[in-house]
Amino acid sequence: MPDAIDFHFREAISARTQLSIFFRREGNSGEKDPDTINHEFFTASLKKIYKDLCQCVAKPRESCEQSGCKVGHSARTDATTNRFTVLRPTESKSWCNHDPLSTNKLPECQCDADKRENLTATTGEKVPRLIDDPLGDAFELRKEIQEMSDLLSAVTSVWEQSAQGLTPLVVAAFITNAAFAEFDGVEQRLKILCNGSDPAALRSKFMQMQEGTDDFSKEGGPGQQVEALEQNWQLLLQCKHGYHAGKMEATSMVQGQYQITLRKCSDSMPMDRECLAMLLPSVTQHIYARRQPSNIVRISTPAYADVGYFLTHEGSENGLRCAYGLQVLLEAYKSYLFASHNHTCALPGCRLKALKFAQEAALSIRAVLEDSSMPCRCSQTLASHLENLQLDLNAFFQEKAFDLYFQSSWVCGSHLLEMLDVLFYYGLRLFSYRNYVGAVMHVYNVLRTLTGFQSIPLLEALRDTFSDILFPGGRPIRNFKACCLRFMGGRLQFKSHTSDHKSGSHHMVIPPHTAKATAGFGLRKEINDERFECSKVSIFHHVKERDYHLDAALWNRVHTLADTYETPANESKRSETHSCSHHSHSVPNAFSTSPQRRLQCLHNAVLADFNGPFPTAKLNFFAIYSACVRIVSLISDKTHGEEHRGLNCLCFLDAIVSAADRYKDNEHRLQPFGCKELVGSCKDAMRDALGGIEVEEFLWREI
C-alpha cells in the first residue's frame, strides 16, 4: 500500500474517532443523536475497509504475532516470490497492530528492522542485503590498470619518434608530462578502489579479484603492470629505510656504477629492477645535495619532487605516484635509446642540448640587459626579473651533472621545456615594454597598408601571427591611432559632468596599472596581463600554463588544430581514404576517447607551434626586441639630430598614425599621404635593420 493512502486512512479514522468522543461527551442528545450514530457508522466502515486493504496488500501485523497462525497459500507464495518487498521505497508502514478507535494519538513509526524480522519469520528465509558487487570493482580495477598501460604506450611511442628526429625533444617531454597529468585521475580513483595509495594495496586488491586466473603470468596483461609497480615500490621502501637509518649521507657520496644494461622484451623485469636500482641513487643524490639546485632543476625535473617528498615524510600518500613516475622514466629511457641511430651519443646529446640552450638563452638576455633601452635595475622591474633569470640559467649551465638521471631524455626535455616556457613569458612581455616593438609594428602596418611598402619577412610574420596582441579588435585599415592606443592599454573614459555619452564627452586614457606594466613594473610570472595571454598565441604554452589539464573548450581547440596540422604519417593515411563532401565532422568528447587518442591529438596540435611556417614556440623574442629597438633608435636619431642621439624617442609614431588617419578621412579628395621625409626615414630604418634577414635568424637554434 502506498504511504500516502495509508497515512490518509489513519488520519481520517483517528480524527473522526476524536470527533465522536467529543460529541458524545458534550452533546445534549447523548447516545441517541442520529448525526453521531451516522458519523460513527461511517468511521467503522473506514476501519473495515482499512483492515481489508491491509489483508490484501500487506498482511496485518496482529496476525503475524498470533501463535500458530495459519497463513494462506496465496499469501505465503507471494511473500516467498517477492523477497525484495521490504526494499521497495513505497512500502507501507505496518499499522495493523494499532486500533484507530482505541486511542486519540497515533503510535510512533516502527523501524524497517521490524519489517525485516517479520518477513523473515513469515517466509523462513534470509532477507537479502545490498553489498558492493566484486565484479564491478574488478571491472573498474582492470580499466584503471589498462589506462596506465595505455599512457605508457603513448609515452613510448612519442619518445621513439623523438629519437628518430620526427618530434622535438621538448615536445616529447611535453606529451610525457601531459600523460603523467592524466595519471592524476587514475591515482585518485585507485585510492578509492584499493583503500590505499601505494602499489602494495593495489597488488593486494588485484590478487583478491584474480584468484584462479593466470593474469600474472600472461604477457602484457594487467598483472605485469601491477608487478612492475610493486617492484618499484619495494625499491622506494628500501631507499626510504636507508634514509631513516641514517645511511643516506654515506650512500650519496658513493659514486656507484655509471653503466646500465637495458632490455626491451617480455622478460625484462629483472633487468629493469637493476636499472632502477642504479637510477634511484642518482635521484636521491640530487635530493640530498648540500648545494641548492637552480630553479629550473627544482621546478621541472621529473620524479624529483615526488621522490623527495616520499623519502622525507612519513606515510605513503604519494607512493603510487612515485612508483609510476619511475616506471615512466625508465620506459622513456629505453624507448629513446633503442630507437636512436647512435646509442652511445644519444643520452649525452640530450644533456648537452639542454646546456647549450641555457647558454644561448643567457647570451640573448645579456644582450638585452646591456642595451641602453633598459637602464633601470630597480626591484620588481622587468630588468630585475631578467637578471634573475640570467643568473638561474648560468647556475643551470654550471651544474656539471652527467649522471644516469640527468642524462635521461625525459629529464633533459623537461629542463628544455621549463626554460622555453619562462623565456616565452618574459619575451612576450617585451612586446609591451616601453612600446618599442608595438611602435615598429604599427608603423609597419601603416606603411604596408597605405604606401605599398615592400614586405619584410619577420615583420610580416609578426603582423599575421600576433595580430590579436598587436592590433586589438583586428588589423586596422583606418583609425590607426585608436588601435595603437588600445594596444598601449588605452580605454575610453567619459567625463563625469556630462549626463549622456555625446560626442566630445569622452577621451582616451591609459590606466595607471597598464602604464606601470609598460614601464616594466609588475611583470612577475605569477601575474597575468590580459593583453598578453599566451592562449592567444601558442597552444603549446597555453596547455603548459594550465598544468596540462584540458577542459572542454580547450579540448575543442586542440582537436581542431590537430585536424588542421597533420604529421606526414597521418597525411599518408588520409590520402588513402576517400573524402566525401557530405561527411559531417564532429569533435569527440575528451572524456570518451582513449588516452592514446587524446595524447595523439595534443601531439599533432603542439607540433604546429614548432614545425609550422612561423614556429611561435621557437621564437627568440629577445632578438626580435633588439631588432625593433635598433629600428626605433635609427628613426629617432635621424629625426632629432646628433644633439639628442640615443633618446629612442617615439614621437614619430604619433606623427605617422595621425597622418594616416588624416589621409583616410580625406581619401575621397585624392590628397597624398603626408610626412614624406618621416616615412622615408622609417622605411630606411626597417630595411637597414631587417632587410635581407630571414625568419630563421630569430629562432632558437637548440630547440
XYZ file of C-alpha atoms in Angstrom:
703
model
C 0.000 0.000 0.000
C 1.427 3.414 -0.827
C 2.398 5.541 2.149
C 0.114 8.402 1.118
C -3.068 6.216 1.141
C -2.049 4.510 4.367
C -1.416 7.862 6.046
C -4.710 9.444 4.994
C -6.700 6.391 6.126
C -5.180 6.510 9.586
C -5.511 10.271 9.868
C -9.188 10.175 8.884
C -10.021 7.316 11.298
C -8.220 8.994 14.198
C -9.787 12.423 13.569
C -13.328 11.022 13.222
C -12.884 8.956 16.413
C -11.836 12.037 18.385
C -14.791 13.950 16.988
C -17.221 11.203 18.030
C -15.838 11.145 21.580
C -16.196 14.924 21.831
C -19.858 14.998 20.705
C -20.836 12.080 22.987
C -19.321 13.881 25.953
C -20.501 17.396 25.178
C -23.696 16.788 23.197
C -27.233 17.133 24.735
C -28.828 14.212 22.922
C -26.388 11.649 24.303
C -26.140 8.276 22.579
C -29.380 8.686 20.589
C -28.195 11.560 18.398
C -28.632 10.369 14.766
C -25.800 12.501 13.416
C -23.334 10.989 15.875
C -24.568 7.474 15.076
C -24.195 8.041 11.335
C -20.756 9.560 11.890
C -19.600 6.525 13.895
C -21.048 4.137 11.322
C -19.005 5.768 8.603
C -15.895 5.639 10.839
C -16.443 1.909 11.423
C -16.804 1.397 7.667
C -13.490 3.175 7.087
C -11.851 0.943 9.681
C -13.180 -2.201 7.997
C -12.039 -1.020 4.591
C -8.609 -0.215 6.002
C -8.251 -3.678 7.564
C -9.355 -5.355 4.359
C -6.746 -3.379 2.430
C -4.095 -4.444 4.911
C -5.040 -8.082 4.390
C -4.922 -7.761 0.595
C -1.792 -5.648 0.221
C 0.305 -6.232 3.324
C -0.715 -8.856 5.920
C -1.737 -7.280 9.262
C 0.877 -7.346 11.970
C -1.527 -8.739 14.564
C -1.936 -11.953 12.568
C 1.830 -12.342 12.492
C 2.102 -12.053 16.254
C -0.540 -14.718 16.988
C 0.928 -18.075 17.883
C 0.223 -20.895 15.464
C -1.399 -18.607 12.902
C -2.436 -20.207 9.655
C -1.067 -18.459 6.609
C -2.953 -18.823 3.378
C -1.272 -20.454 0.421
C -1.549 -17.356 -1.743
C -0.082 -15.059 0.882
C 2.867 -17.398 1.535
C 3.514 -17.805 -2.157
C 3.533 -14.018 -2.670
C 5.949 -13.438 0.200
C 8.250 -16.190 -0.977
C 8.300 -14.996 -4.569
C 8.981 -11.302 -3.884
C 11.897 -11.380 -1.464
C 12.728 -7.704 -2.091
C 9.391 -6.314 -0.894
C 10.986 -4.637 2.109
C 13.372 -2.707 -0.154
C 10.547 -1.047 -2.094
C 10.523 2.698 -1.290
C 6.710 2.930 -1.470
C 6.138 0.089 1.035
C 3.516 0.996 3.611
C 4.221 1.120 7.302
C 2.632 -1.668 9.365
C -0.020 -0.024 11.477
C -2.229 -3.066 11.803
C -1.208 -3.582 15.401
C -2.887 -0.305 16.281
C -6.593 0.118 16.689
C -7.572 3.581 15.488
C -10.680 3.559 17.665
C -8.832 2.803 20.861
C -6.752 5.967 21.256
C -6.610 9.611 20.302
C -2.878 9.609 19.419
C -1.145 7.885 16.585
C 1.681 5.482 17.513
C 5.282 6.058 16.531
C 6.507 4.633 13.212
C 8.144 1.246 13.522
C 11.625 0.866 12.101
C 12.404 -1.057 8.999
C 14.212 -3.673 11.050
C 10.838 -4.874 12.423
C 9.651 -5.348 8.856
C 12.637 -7.494 8.023
C 12.190 -9.583 11.178
C 8.502 -10.170 10.450
C 9.136 -11.065 6.829
C 11.906 -13.440 7.854
C 9.653 -15.094 10.426
C 6.915 -15.458 7.833
C 8.932 -16.778 4.907
C 11.539 -18.689 6.886
C 14.254 -17.266 4.605
C 17.032 -14.704 4.994
C 16.328 -11.167 3.867
C 18.716 -10.061 1.056
C 21.240 -7.319 1.779
C 22.754 -4.749 -0.592
C 26.551 -5.059 -0.756
C 29.262 -3.924 -3.198
C 29.483 -6.028 -6.308
C 33.009 -7.511 -6.538
C 32.584 -7.981 -10.274
C 32.003 -4.251 -10.723
C 35.126 -3.449 -8.684
C 37.102 -5.934 -10.792
C 35.986 -4.215 -13.993
C 36.899 -0.793 -12.592
C 40.298 -2.023 -11.396
C 41.134 -3.553 -14.764
C 40.007 -0.373 -16.516
C 42.350 1.813 -14.440
C 45.294 -0.568 -14.879
C 44.643 -0.643 -18.619
C 44.617 3.159 -18.709
C 48.018 3.210 -17.016
C 49.314 0.805 -19.667
C 47.823 2.961 -22.444
C 49.545 6.048 -21.076
C 52.858 4.178 -21.012
C 52.297 3.091 -24.608
C 51.704 6.690 -25.672
C 54.858 7.801 -23.875
C 56.866 5.022 -25.513
C 55.603 5.984 -28.959
C 56.419 9.690 -28.658
C 59.969 9.031 -27.426
C 60.596 6.668 -30.324
C 59.517 9.438 -32.699
C 61.794 11.878 -30.890
C 64.786 9.555 -31.223
C 64.096 9.268 -34.968
C 64.007 13.062 -35.363
C 60.259 13.287 -36.090
C 59.373 15.029 -32.830
C 61.461 17.656 -30.999
C 62.824 16.635 -27.626
C 60.874 19.356 -25.837
C 57.597 18.197 -27.429
C 58.237 14.610 -26.320
C 58.761 15.845 -22.757
C 55.606 17.931 -23.063
C 53.494 14.906 -24.089
C 55.049 12.809 -21.307
C 54.132 15.459 -18.738
C 50.604 15.535 -20.137
C 50.387 11.741 -19.795
C 51.614 11.969 -16.210
C 48.966 14.615 -15.537
C 46.346 12.188 -16.900
C 47.582 9.708 -14.301
C 46.363 12.018 -11.512
C 42.766 10.989 -12.170
C 43.731 7.307 -12.276
C 45.533 7.674 -8.955
C 42.530 9.230 -7.244
C 40.185 6.511 -8.481
C 42.581 3.754 -7.433
C 42.802 5.238 -3.945
C 39.054 4.754 -3.584
C 39.035 1.265 -5.090
C 42.014 -0.080 -3.138
C 41.574 1.876 0.112
C 45.177 2.982 -0.163
C 47.668 4.952 -2.190
C 50.593 2.562 -2.537
C 51.258 -0.248 -5.042
C 51.072 -2.849 -2.259
C 47.390 -2.083 -1.714
C 46.836 -2.179 -5.485
C 48.529 -5.579 -5.760
C 46.575 -6.992 -2.817
C 43.275 -5.840 -4.294
C 44.214 -7.183 -7.708
C 45.170 -10.605 -6.339
C 41.888 -10.873 -4.434
C 39.928 -10.298 -7.605
C 42.058 -12.520 -9.858
C 42.010 -15.750 -7.891
C 42.049 -18.726 -10.207
C 43.304 -16.766 -13.231
C 46.716 -16.585 -14.914
C 46.903 -12.791 -15.337
C 50.223 -12.576 -13.542
C 51.881 -14.940 -15.997
C 50.154 -13.516 -19.068
C 52.465 -11.436 -21.243
C 51.363 -7.799 -21.487
C 48.442 -8.393 -19.131
C 47.404 -6.174 -16.235
C 49.263 -8.408 -13.804
C 52.570 -7.472 -15.412
C 51.837 -3.780 -14.907
C 50.910 -4.366 -11.254
C 54.083 -6.382 -10.661
C 56.217 -3.626 -12.210
C 54.704 -1.047 -9.854
C 55.217 -3.374 -6.893
C 58.867 -3.818 -7.874
C 59.388 -0.042 -7.993
C 57.598 0.281 -4.669
C 59.967 -2.154 -2.945
C 62.960 -0.191 -4.236
C 61.461 3.018 -2.867
C 60.872 1.406 0.522
C 64.468 0.214 0.657
C 65.689 3.690 -0.183
C 63.447 5.233 2.461
C 64.584 2.713 5.062
C 68.196 3.600 4.319
C 67.409 7.293 4.778
C 65.700 6.823 8.143
C 68.515 4.511 9.252
C 70.997 7.344 8.753
C 72.799 5.755 5.802
C 71.684 8.164 3.142
C 74.538 10.614 3.618
C 77.103 7.871 3.137
C 75.180 6.442 0.222
C 75.011 9.768 -1.559
C 78.785 10.061 -1.528
C 79.263 6.703 -3.265
C 79.819 7.160 -6.961
C 78.262 3.833 -7.906
C 78.076 2.378 -11.366
C 77.636 4.547 -14.407
C 76.638 1.815 -16.822
C 73.300 0.091 -17.047
C 72.059 -2.641 -19.326
C 68.636 -2.131 -20.839
C 66.444 -4.847 -22.251
C 63.229 -4.402 -24.209
C 61.318 -7.685 -24.165
C 58.647 -9.520 -22.207
C 61.071 -10.880 -19.578
C 62.874 -7.587 -18.933
C 61.549 -7.125 -15.388
C 64.690 -8.403 -13.563
C 66.867 -6.178 -15.735
C 64.532 -3.230 -15.185
C 64.935 -3.690 -11.447
C 68.703 -3.460 -11.764
C 68.391 -0.313 -13.882
C 66.098 1.398 -11.383
C 68.336 0.303 -8.524
C 71.115 2.319 -10.199
C 68.922 5.246 -11.226
C 67.344 5.778 -7.806
C 70.635 6.645 -6.026
C 71.221 9.301 -8.695
C 67.829 10.798 -7.868
C 68.450 10.770 -4.119
C 71.909 12.238 -4.619
C 70.356 15.378 -6.122
C 67.649 15.464 -3.452
C 70.097 15.449 -0.542
C 72.800 17.552 -2.192
C 74.182 20.301 0.036
C 74.164 22.780 -2.833
C 70.703 24.090 -3.577
C 69.706 23.385 -7.190
C 68.658 26.042 -9.656
C 65.000 26.912 -10.045
C 64.929 25.135 -13.402
C 66.023 21.857 -11.828
C 63.843 22.244 -8.753
C 60.640 23.009 -10.664
C 60.833 20.888 -13.791
C 62.829 17.723 -13.012
C 60.527 14.660 -13.250
C 60.176 12.456 -10.133
C 62.440 14.865 -8.233
C 59.785 16.451 -6.022
C 57.648 13.291 -5.684
C 60.501 11.037 -4.563
C 61.888 13.774 -2.323
C 58.545 14.182 -0.555
C 58.178 10.419 -0.154
C 61.632 9.997 1.372
C 61.420 12.928 3.787
C 57.856 12.431 5.070
C 56.152 9.675 6.976
C 53.453 7.645 5.289
C 52.931 6.740 1.665
C 50.422 9.290 0.388
C 52.190 9.558 -2.970
C 53.654 6.047 -3.148
C 51.696 5.059 -6.239
C 52.662 8.300 -7.978
C 56.359 7.774 -7.211
C 56.312 4.167 -8.427
C 54.528 5.082 -11.646
C 56.832 8.071 -12.193
C 59.866 5.788 -12.024
C 58.173 3.433 -14.478
C 57.548 6.287 -16.954
C 61.148 7.463 -16.510
C 62.502 4.000 -17.311
C 60.198 3.430 -20.309
C 61.117 6.837 -21.787
C 64.780 5.993 -21.199
C 64.517 2.652 -23.004
C 62.327 3.871 -25.890
C 64.567 6.805 -26.744
C 67.755 4.786 -26.515
C 66.604 1.768 -28.532
C 65.135 3.952 -31.304
C 68.263 6.133 -31.631
C 70.658 5.559 -34.502
C 73.673 6.165 -32.271
C 73.119 4.548 -28.889
C 76.377 5.848 -27.433
C 75.792 9.561 -28.027
C 72.008 9.685 -27.663
C 71.694 10.381 -23.939
C 74.738 12.655 -23.511
C 73.416 14.552 -26.518
C 70.178 15.320 -24.661
C 72.060 16.767 -21.713
C 74.365 18.770 -23.960
C 71.386 20.146 -25.854
C 69.866 21.446 -22.600
C 73.164 23.044 -21.536
C 73.697 24.662 -24.940
C 70.195 26.096 -24.913
C 70.769 27.563 -21.429
C 73.944 29.192 -22.693
C 72.221 30.549 -25.809
C 69.341 31.986 -23.786
C 71.665 33.582 -21.234
C 73.581 35.353 -24.012
C 70.348 36.695 -25.561
C 69.170 38.035 -22.199
C 72.570 39.590 -21.600
C 72.377 41.434 -24.921
C 69.006 42.917 -23.946
C 70.158 43.932 -20.462
C 73.259 45.668 -21.830
C 71.183 47.747 -24.245
C 70.571 51.397 -23.363
C 66.803 50.886 -23.673
C 66.740 49.056 -20.322
C 68.706 51.208 -17.878
C 66.642 50.601 -14.716
C 67.578 47.743 -12.371
C 65.130 48.544 -9.582
C 63.456 45.737 -7.708
C 60.386 44.130 -9.303
C 61.077 45.627 -12.713
C 61.333 43.655 -15.932
C 65.098 44.171 -15.984
C 65.351 42.843 -12.438
C 63.425 39.684 -13.346
C 65.533 39.183 -16.449
C 68.693 39.481 -14.377
C 67.399 36.797 -12.002
C 66.532 34.594 -14.970
C 70.024 35.070 -16.376
C 71.544 34.037 -13.038
C 69.329 30.966 -12.954
C 70.354 29.966 -16.482
C 74.019 30.409 -15.597
C 73.555 28.285 -12.470
C 71.929 25.555 -14.559
C 74.722 25.749 -17.111
C 77.360 25.397 -14.394
C 75.809 22.214 -12.967
C 78.140 19.578 -14.370
C 75.697 16.710 -13.799
C 76.102 13.868 -16.264
C 74.779 11.004 -14.167
C 72.252 8.457 -15.394
C 69.347 10.504 -14.068
C 70.254 13.890 -15.553
C 71.172 12.318 -18.903
C 67.749 10.700 -19.306
C 65.689 12.021 -22.179
C 62.623 12.934 -20.094
C 64.680 14.935 -17.579
C 66.593 16.842 -20.265
C 63.418 17.502 -22.243
C 61.663 18.801 -19.140
C 64.544 21.182 -18.436
C 64.315 22.468 -22.009
C 60.554 22.833 -21.636
C 60.812 24.881 -18.445
C 63.463 27.205 -19.859
C 61.486 27.695 -23.062
C 58.301 28.464 -21.138
C 59.943 31.094 -18.918
C 61.684 32.694 -21.876
C 58.398 32.815 -23.784
C 56.655 34.516 -20.860
C 59.192 37.288 -20.343
C 59.877 37.581 -24.057
C 56.205 38.234 -24.719
C 56.289 40.997 -22.082
C 58.993 42.707 -24.102
C 56.289 43.450 -26.671
C 54.796 45.968 -24.250
C 57.989 47.266 -22.631
C 58.140 50.977 -23.483
C 56.127 50.147 -26.643
C 59.239 49.728 -28.801
C 58.013 46.589 -30.562
C 54.439 47.891 -30.814
C 55.590 51.177 -32.324
C 57.573 49.425 -35.051
C 54.698 47.052 -35.856
C 52.046 49.808 -36.070
C 54.249 51.960 -38.262
C 54.982 48.959 -40.476
C 51.248 48.227 -40.757
C 50.550 51.821 -41.829
C 53.325 51.737 -44.408
C 52.185 48.395 -45.820
C 48.521 49.434 -45.922
C 48.827 52.969 -47.335
C 52.161 53.283 -49.129
C 52.744 49.820 -50.592
C 55.977 49.331 -48.645
C 57.862 46.148 -49.504
C 57.356 43.123 -47.286
C 59.919 42.355 -44.586
C 59.712 38.633 -43.648
C 59.993 38.969 -39.872
C 57.633 41.934 -39.503
C 55.133 40.394 -41.896
C 55.091 37.137 -39.914
C 54.725 39.005 -36.631
C 51.878 41.095 -38.041
C 49.971 37.963 -39.050
C 50.723 35.725 -36.059
C 50.421 38.252 -33.229
C 47.506 40.179 -34.678
C 45.308 39.650 -31.588
C 48.006 41.140 -29.341
C 49.396 43.911 -31.536
C 46.101 45.024 -33.091
C 43.207 44.673 -30.597
C 39.952 44.352 -32.478
C 41.644 43.309 -35.702
C 44.253 44.748 -38.031
C 43.105 48.304 -38.890
C 42.645 49.788 -42.325
C 41.609 53.146 -40.808
C 41.503 54.691 -37.297
C 45.139 53.692 -36.854
C 45.732 55.927 -33.846
C 42.819 54.480 -31.882
C 44.086 50.959 -32.492
C 47.582 51.973 -31.408
C 46.262 53.467 -28.174
C 44.264 50.304 -27.490
C 47.464 48.269 -27.871
C 49.077 50.513 -25.259
C 46.186 49.716 -22.910
C 44.094 52.793 -23.640
C 40.420 52.833 -22.665
C 37.545 55.227 -23.232
C 36.777 57.456 -20.253
C 33.601 59.532 -20.154
C 33.570 62.929 -18.467
C 31.676 62.933 -15.186
C 29.941 66.300 -15.711
C 28.033 65.075 -18.765
C 24.807 63.197 -18.352
C 24.943 61.340 -21.651
C 27.609 59.957 -23.971
C 27.624 62.717 -26.520
C 30.373 63.308 -28.978
C 33.229 65.114 -27.254
C 32.243 63.948 -23.768
C 34.856 61.180 -23.717
C 38.565 60.776 -24.251
C 41.155 58.004 -24.411
C 43.215 57.322 -21.281
C 45.793 54.723 -20.277
C 45.105 53.238 -16.815
C 47.882 53.503 -14.214
C 48.403 49.727 -13.913
C 48.883 49.473 -17.685
C 51.331 52.371 -17.670
C 53.303 50.612 -14.903
C 53.360 47.398 -16.922
C 54.629 49.333 -19.956
C 57.383 50.815 -17.797
C 58.374 47.292 -16.725
C 56.765 47.025 -13.289
C 54.540 44.233 -12.020
C 55.666 41.615 -14.513
C 56.269 38.650 -12.233
C 55.482 35.303 -13.804
C 52.615 34.775 -11.357
C 50.852 37.965 -12.535
C 48.851 37.661 -15.724
C 48.364 40.527 -18.157
C 45.216 40.049 -20.216
C 46.797 41.821 -23.159
C 49.499 39.160 -23.428
C 47.764 35.900 -22.631
C 49.670 33.037 -24.199
C 46.346 31.426 -25.159
C 46.140 33.996 -27.960
C 49.488 32.974 -29.406
C 50.572 29.411 -28.647
C 48.594 26.291 -27.727
C 51.873 24.764 -26.517
C 52.438 27.351 -23.800
C 48.736 27.635 -23.038
C 48.436 23.937 -22.140
C 51.665 24.177 -20.131
C 50.226 27.144 -18.248
C 47.111 25.075 -17.439
C 49.293 22.279 -15.972
C 48.238 20.002 -18.846
C 44.596 19.857 -17.694
C 42.282 20.339 -20.677
C 38.668 21.384 -20.243
C 36.013 21.004 -22.936
C 36.740 24.349 -24.639
C 40.490 23.772 -24.745
C 39.974 20.215 -25.972
C 37.861 21.503 -28.888
C 40.647 23.894 -29.833
C 43.268 21.151 -29.578
C 41.215 18.793 -31.724
C 40.646 21.478 -34.354
C 44.360 22.291 -34.528
C 45.219 18.589 -34.685
C 42.979 18.197 -37.730
C 44.459 21.315 -39.334
C 48.061 20.253 -38.879
C 48.747 16.645 -39.846
C 52.028 14.803 -39.471
C 53.471 13.151 -42.616
C 52.277 9.736 -41.375
C 48.752 10.997 -40.854
C 48.749 12.730 -44.235
C 49.601 9.467 -45.996
C 46.794 7.697 -44.168
C 44.343 10.425 -45.045
C 45.298 10.344 -48.728
C 44.397 6.642 -48.844
C 40.900 7.270 -47.531
C 38.083 8.654 -49.656
C 36.864 12.066 -48.528
C 33.199 12.837 -49.120
C 31.864 16.372 -49.208
C 28.718 15.420 -47.336
C 30.641 13.854 -44.437
C 29.949 15.758 -41.217
C 32.914 16.132 -38.887
C 32.243 16.382 -35.173
C 34.651 16.894 -32.281
C 34.610 13.844 -29.978
C 34.226 14.220 -26.256
C 37.580 14.339 -24.494
C 36.355 12.038 -21.719
C 35.003 9.410 -24.132
C 38.176 8.987 -26.175
C 41.112 6.810 -25.188
C 44.204 8.322 -23.522
C 46.302 7.445 -26.558
C 43.898 9.293 -28.865
C 43.859 12.377 -26.630
C 47.650 12.496 -26.420
C 47.975 11.953 -30.172
C 45.648 14.902 -30.865
C 47.618 17.040 -28.404
C 50.862 15.960 -30.065
C 49.662 16.952 -33.533
C 48.293 20.277 -32.293
C 51.510 21.198 -30.492
C 53.744 20.286 -33.421
C 52.227 23.178 -35.384
C 53.956 25.586 -32.972
C 57.324 24.010 -33.811
C 57.126 22.844 -37.428
C 54.743 25.424 -38.868
C 55.705 28.167 -41.334
C 56.238 30.571 -38.406
C 57.028 28.448 -35.302
C 55.893 30.650 -32.439
C 57.159 28.287 -29.730
C 60.740 28.625 -31.037
C 60.780 32.427 -31.359
C 63.655 34.288 -29.742
C 61.733 37.336 -28.509
C 64.907 38.887 -27.147
C 66.479 39.023 -30.613
C 63.237 40.462 -32.009
C 63.186 43.105 -29.272
C 66.791 44.098 -30.003
C 65.999 44.457 -33.715
C 62.965 46.670 -33.023
C 64.971 48.839 -30.611
C 67.581 49.325 -33.328
C 64.859 50.475 -35.760
C 63.483 52.930 -33.184
C 66.988 54.228 -32.477
C 67.713 54.821 -36.179
C 64.446 56.727 -36.705
C 64.847 58.747 -33.500
C 68.447 59.737 -34.209
C 67.614 60.819 -37.766
C 64.577 62.803 -36.613
C 66.153 64.630 -33.661
C 69.719 65.068 -34.873
C 73.070 64.468 -33.247
C 72.373 66.579 -30.143
C 69.655 64.162 -28.998
C 71.255 60.967 -30.140
C 70.315 57.797 -28.214
C 66.956 59.052 -26.852
C 64.902 56.339 -28.572
C 62.031 58.803 -28.822
C 58.673 57.513 -30.117
C 57.305 60.849 -31.307
C 57.436 59.547 -34.880
C 54.693 57.021 -34.007
C 52.097 59.691 -33.244
C 53.049 61.633 -36.376
C 52.718 58.578 -38.630
C 49.374 57.286 -37.293
C 47.870 60.802 -37.184
C 48.911 61.403 -40.786
C 47.422 58.029 -41.728
C 44.085 58.934 -40.133
C 44.008 62.273 -41.947
C 44.790 60.546 -45.204
C 41.940 58.043 -44.782
C 39.497 60.787 -43.762
C 40.341 62.822 -46.895
C 40.856 59.868 -49.189
C 37.973 60.947 -51.411
C 39.797 64.252 -52.091
C 42.795 62.386 -53.543
C 45.182 64.101 -51.137
C 48.651 62.479 -50.912
C 49.962 60.839 -47.768
C 51.930 63.419 -45.761
C 55.176 63.206 -43.734
C 57.220 62.144 -46.729
C 60.560 62.679 -45.024
C 59.498 60.784 -41.897
C 58.016 57.969 -43.974
C 61.296 57.686 -45.866
C 63.247 57.547 -42.600
C 61.035 54.733 -41.275
C 61.409 52.714 -44.462
C 65.189 53.114 -44.495
C 65.499 52.110 -40.829
C 63.465 48.959 -41.341
C 65.483 47.993 -44.417
C 68.793 48.587 -42.646
C 67.852 46.567 -39.552
C 65.889 43.677 -41.082
C 66.368 43.816 -44.820
C 67.550 40.504 -46.223
C 67.326 38.684 -42.872
C 65.192 35.549 -42.825
C 62.885 34.475 -40.030
C 65.165 31.544 -39.117
C 67.668 34.035 -37.680
C 65.200 34.835 -34.906
C 64.526 31.250 -33.787
C 66.229 29.338 -31.001
C 68.878 27.105 -32.567
C 68.963 24.433 -29.858
C 65.204 23.634 -29.840
